[in-house]
Coordinates of C-alpha atoms in Angstrom, one line a residue:
M93 CA -8.2 26.0 0.0
S94 CA -7.2 27.7 3.3
D95 CA -8.1 24.7 5.4
I96 CA -5.3 22.5 4.0
P97 CA -2.9 21.6 6.9
D98 CA 0.9 22.2 6.5
W99 CA 1.7 18.6 6.9
F100 CA -0.3 17.8 3.7
G101 CA 1.4 20.4 1.7
W102 CA 4.8 19.2 3.0
S103 CA 4.0 15.6 1.9
V104 CA 2.9 16.3 -1.6
D105 CA 5.7 18.7 -2.3
I106 CA 8.2 15.8 -1.9
E107 CA 8.5 14.5 -5.5
A108 CA 8.9 10.7 -5.6
K109 CA 11.4 9.1 -8.0
R110 CA 9.8 6.7 -10.6
G111 CA 10.5 3.5 -12.1
C112 CA 9.2 0.5 -14.0
V113 CA 9.6 -3.3 -13.9
E114 CA 8.3 -5.8 -16.4
V115 CA 6.1 -8.6 -15.1
S116 CA 4.6 -11.2 -17.5
N117 CA 5.0 -8.8 -20.5
G118 CA 3.4 -5.9 -18.7
D119 CA 5.0 -2.7 -17.5
I120 CA 4.4 -2.1 -13.7
R121 CA 5.1 1.5 -12.6
Y122 CA 6.3 2.3 -9.1
C123 CA 7.4 5.3 -7.1
F124 CA 9.8 5.6 -4.2
W125 CA 10.7 8.4 -1.7
S126 CA 14.0 6.9 -0.3
D127 CA 16.8 4.7 -1.5
A128 CA 18.1 1.3 -0.2
G129 CA 19.9 0.7 3.1
K130 CA 17.0 1.0 5.4
P131 CA 14.1 -1.4 6.4
G132 CA 11.6 -1.5 3.7
L133 CA 8.0 -0.1 3.6
L134 CA 6.0 -1.0 0.5
F135 CA 2.5 0.5 0.0
V136 CA -0.2 -1.3 -2.1
H137 CA -3.4 0.6 -3.2
G138 CA -6.9 -0.5 -3.3
H139 CA -9.2 -1.5 -6.2
S140 CA -9.2 1.0 -9.2
A141 CA -6.8 3.2 -7.3
H142 CA -3.1 3.8 -7.7
S143 CA 0.1 4.7 -6.0
R144 CA -0.7 8.4 -5.6
W145 CA -3.2 7.6 -2.9
W146 CA -0.1 7.3 -0.7
D147 CA 1.6 10.6 -1.7
F148 CA 0.5 12.3 1.6
I149 CA 1.3 9.3 3.8
A150 CA 4.4 7.6 2.5
P151 CA 6.8 10.6 2.7
H152 CA 6.4 10.8 6.5
Y153 CA 8.3 7.4 6.8
K154 CA 11.2 8.2 4.4
N155 CA 13.8 9.0 7.1
G156 CA 13.5 5.7 8.8
Y157 CA 12.5 3.4 5.9
Q158 CA 13.1 2.7 2.2
V159 CA 9.6 3.7 1.2
A160 CA 7.9 2.8 -2.2
A161 CA 4.4 2.3 -3.8
L162 CA 3.3 0.6 -7.0
D163 CA 0.5 0.7 -9.5
L164 CA -1.0 -2.8 -9.9
S165 CA -1.6 -3.7 -13.5
G166 CA -4.8 -2.2 -15.0
M167 CA -4.6 0.7 -12.6
G168 CA -2.7 3.9 -12.4
D169 CA 0.1 4.2 -14.9
S170 CA 0.7 0.4 -15.3
D171 CA -0.2 -1.6 -18.3
H172 CA -3.6 -3.2 -18.8
R173 CA -3.8 -6.9 -19.4
D174 CA -6.2 -9.3 -21.2
N175 CA -6.6 -11.3 -18.0
Y176 CA -5.9 -10.5 -14.2
S177 CA -5.5 -12.7 -11.2
T178 CA -4.5 -12.5 -7.5
D179 CA -1.4 -14.5 -8.4
M180 CA -0.4 -12.0 -11.1
F181 CA -1.0 -9.1 -8.8
A182 CA 1.1 -10.8 -6.1
D183 CA 4.0 -11.3 -8.7
E184 CA 3.8 -7.6 -9.4
I185 CA 4.3 -6.7 -5.7
I186 CA 7.2 -9.2 -5.4
A187 CA 8.8 -7.9 -8.5
T188 CA 8.6 -4.3 -7.4
A189 CA 10.3 -5.0 -4.1
D190 CA 13.0 -7.0 -6.0
A191 CA 13.6 -4.2 -8.6
L192 CA 14.1 -1.8 -5.8
K193 CA 16.3 -4.2 -3.9
M194 CA 14.1 -3.8 -0.8
P195 CA 15.4 -5.9 2.1
E196 CA 13.8 -9.1 3.6
N197 CA 12.7 -7.0 6.6
T198 CA 10.3 -5.1 4.4
I199 CA 6.7 -4.5 5.7
V200 CA 3.9 -4.4 3.2
V201 CA 1.1 -1.9 3.9
A202 CA -2.0 -2.7 1.9
H203 CA -5.4 -0.9 1.5
S204 CA -8.7 -2.7 0.9
F205 CA -8.5 -4.9 -2.2
G206 CA -4.7 -4.5 -2.0
G207 CA -4.8 -6.3 1.3
I208 CA -6.3 -9.5 -0.4
I209 CA -3.4 -9.4 -2.9
A210 CA -0.9 -8.9 -0.2
L211 CA -2.2 -11.8 1.7
R212 CA -1.5 -13.9 -1.3
V213 CA 2.1 -12.5 -1.4
M214 CA 2.6 -13.7 2.1
V215 CA 1.4 -17.2 1.1
Q216 CA 3.6 -17.3 -1.9
K217 CA 6.7 -15.9 -0.4
S218 CA 6.5 -15.3 3.3
S219 CA 10.3 -15.3 3.7
R220 CA 10.6 -12.3 1.4
F221 CA 8.9 -9.9 3.8
K222 CA 8.8 -9.2 7.5
G223 CA 5.1 -8.4 8.0
L224 CA 1.9 -7.1 6.6
I225 CA -0.3 -4.2 7.7
L226 CA -3.9 -4.4 6.4
V227 CA -5.8 -1.2 6.1
D228 CA -9.6 -1.6 5.8
S229 CA -9.3 -5.0 4.1
G230 CA -12.0 -7.7 4.2
V231 CA -10.6 -11.0 4.9
K232 CA -12.6 -14.3 4.3
Y233 CA -11.9 -17.8 5.3
P234 CA -11.9 -20.5 2.6
N235 CA -15.2 -21.9 3.8
D236 CA -17.0 -18.6 3.9
E237 CA -19.8 -18.0 1.5
K238 CA -18.7 -16.5 -1.7
A239 CA -19.9 -13.0 -2.4
E240 CA -22.1 -12.4 -5.4
S241 CA -20.3 -11.5 -8.6
T242 CA -19.4 -7.9 -8.8
K243 CA -21.1 -6.1 -11.7
P244 CA -18.6 -4.9 -14.4
W245 CA -18.0 -1.2 -14.7
S246 CA -20.0 0.7 -17.2
K247 CA -18.5 1.9 -20.4
Q248 CA -15.6 4.4 -20.0
K249 CA -16.9 7.9 -19.7
V250 CA -15.0 10.9 -21.2
Y251 CA -15.2 14.1 -19.4
P252 CA -14.8 17.4 -21.2
S253 CA -12.6 19.0 -18.5
Q254 CA -10.5 18.0 -15.6
E255 CA -12.6 20.0 -13.2
I256 CA -15.8 18.4 -14.3
A257 CA -14.3 15.0 -13.7
I258 CA -12.9 15.9 -10.3
K259 CA -16.5 17.0 -9.2
R260 CA -17.8 13.6 -10.4
F261 CA -15.2 11.6 -8.4
R262 CA -16.7 9.4 -5.6
L263 CA -15.3 7.1 -3.0
L264 CA -16.4 3.5 -3.0
P265 CA -18.2 2.5 -1.0
P266 CA -20.0 5.8 -0.7
Q267 CA -18.8 7.6 2.4
E268 CA -18.4 11.1 3.8
C269 CA -15.0 12.7 4.1
D270 CA -14.4 15.8 6.1
N271 CA -11.0 16.3 4.5
Q272 CA -12.1 17.3 0.9
Y273 CA -8.6 18.4 0.0
L274 CA -7.5 14.7 0.2
V275 CA -10.5 13.7 -2.1
R276 CA -9.7 16.4 -4.5
Y277 CA -6.0 15.5 -4.7
I278 CA -6.7 11.8 -5.3
A279 CA -9.3 12.7 -7.9
Q280 CA -6.8 15.0 -9.7
H281 CA -4.2 12.3 -10.0
S282 CA -6.7 9.6 -11.0
L283 CA -7.2 11.1 -14.5
D284 CA -5.6 10.6 -17.9
A285 CA -5.8 13.2 -20.6
I286 CA -6.8 12.0 -24.0
D287 CA -7.7 13.7 -27.2
E288 CA -11.4 13.8 -26.4
G289 CA -11.0 14.9 -22.8
F290 CA -10.3 13.2 -19.5
V291 CA -10.8 9.6 -18.3
W292 CA -10.2 7.6 -15.1
K293 CA -6.9 5.8 -14.9
F294 CA -8.1 2.2 -14.6
D295 CA -9.1 -0.6 -16.9
R296 CA -12.9 -0.7 -17.1
E297 CA -12.7 -4.4 -18.1
L298 CA -10.6 -5.4 -14.9
I299 CA -13.5 -6.8 -13.0
S300 CA -14.7 -9.0 -16.0
R301 CA -11.3 -10.1 -16.6
M302 CA -10.3 -11.0 -13.1
H303 CA -9.7 -14.6 -12.1
R304 CA -9.3 -15.5 -8.4
T305 CA -6.5 -18.0 -7.6
G306 CA -5.4 -19.8 -4.4
D307 CA -7.1 -19.5 -1.1
T308 CA -7.2 -15.8 -0.6

């Protein structure tokens, strides 16, 4: 695609290092673009997403920060669980920062659903992090009306080819995106190859197995 800007190519050509930390008997995968010794910047993805959503953003900060991102359980390359909770996800963020020896002046950057989890992190362990940047996250007060329960995902669909799956990829909530190279890149890295074809890299049972905890 000729309309792909140079900055994007530069970003995704920088290969991140990868690691894993065990949290409550589940393997949590993370990636990082720079080593310890700088202020920390930890990126947290949204619902049903993964760390690769930050591939074209995080590298731009690697010279000034120790930059990392993680896959929350049930998403990306991290393990699936029988049950999920905001406290569990918060533990995964903290454990990732600890595994990478990120300093106490680390800033968490969280998108959408990840912002809800990151708020829980700040409640649990405010002294561990310097600050929080929320990106398109909905924040509710404790006395706000509770939203209706989200319907569980439909049964996992298997696509015969990667290209067919990429064409079926949609942003949620539905929205236009002028930069289709971004959408394609995210879709391409949101797939797992199995014997029968290709499937999306998230637990279809995550919503039905999710339990909210605390005030966030």
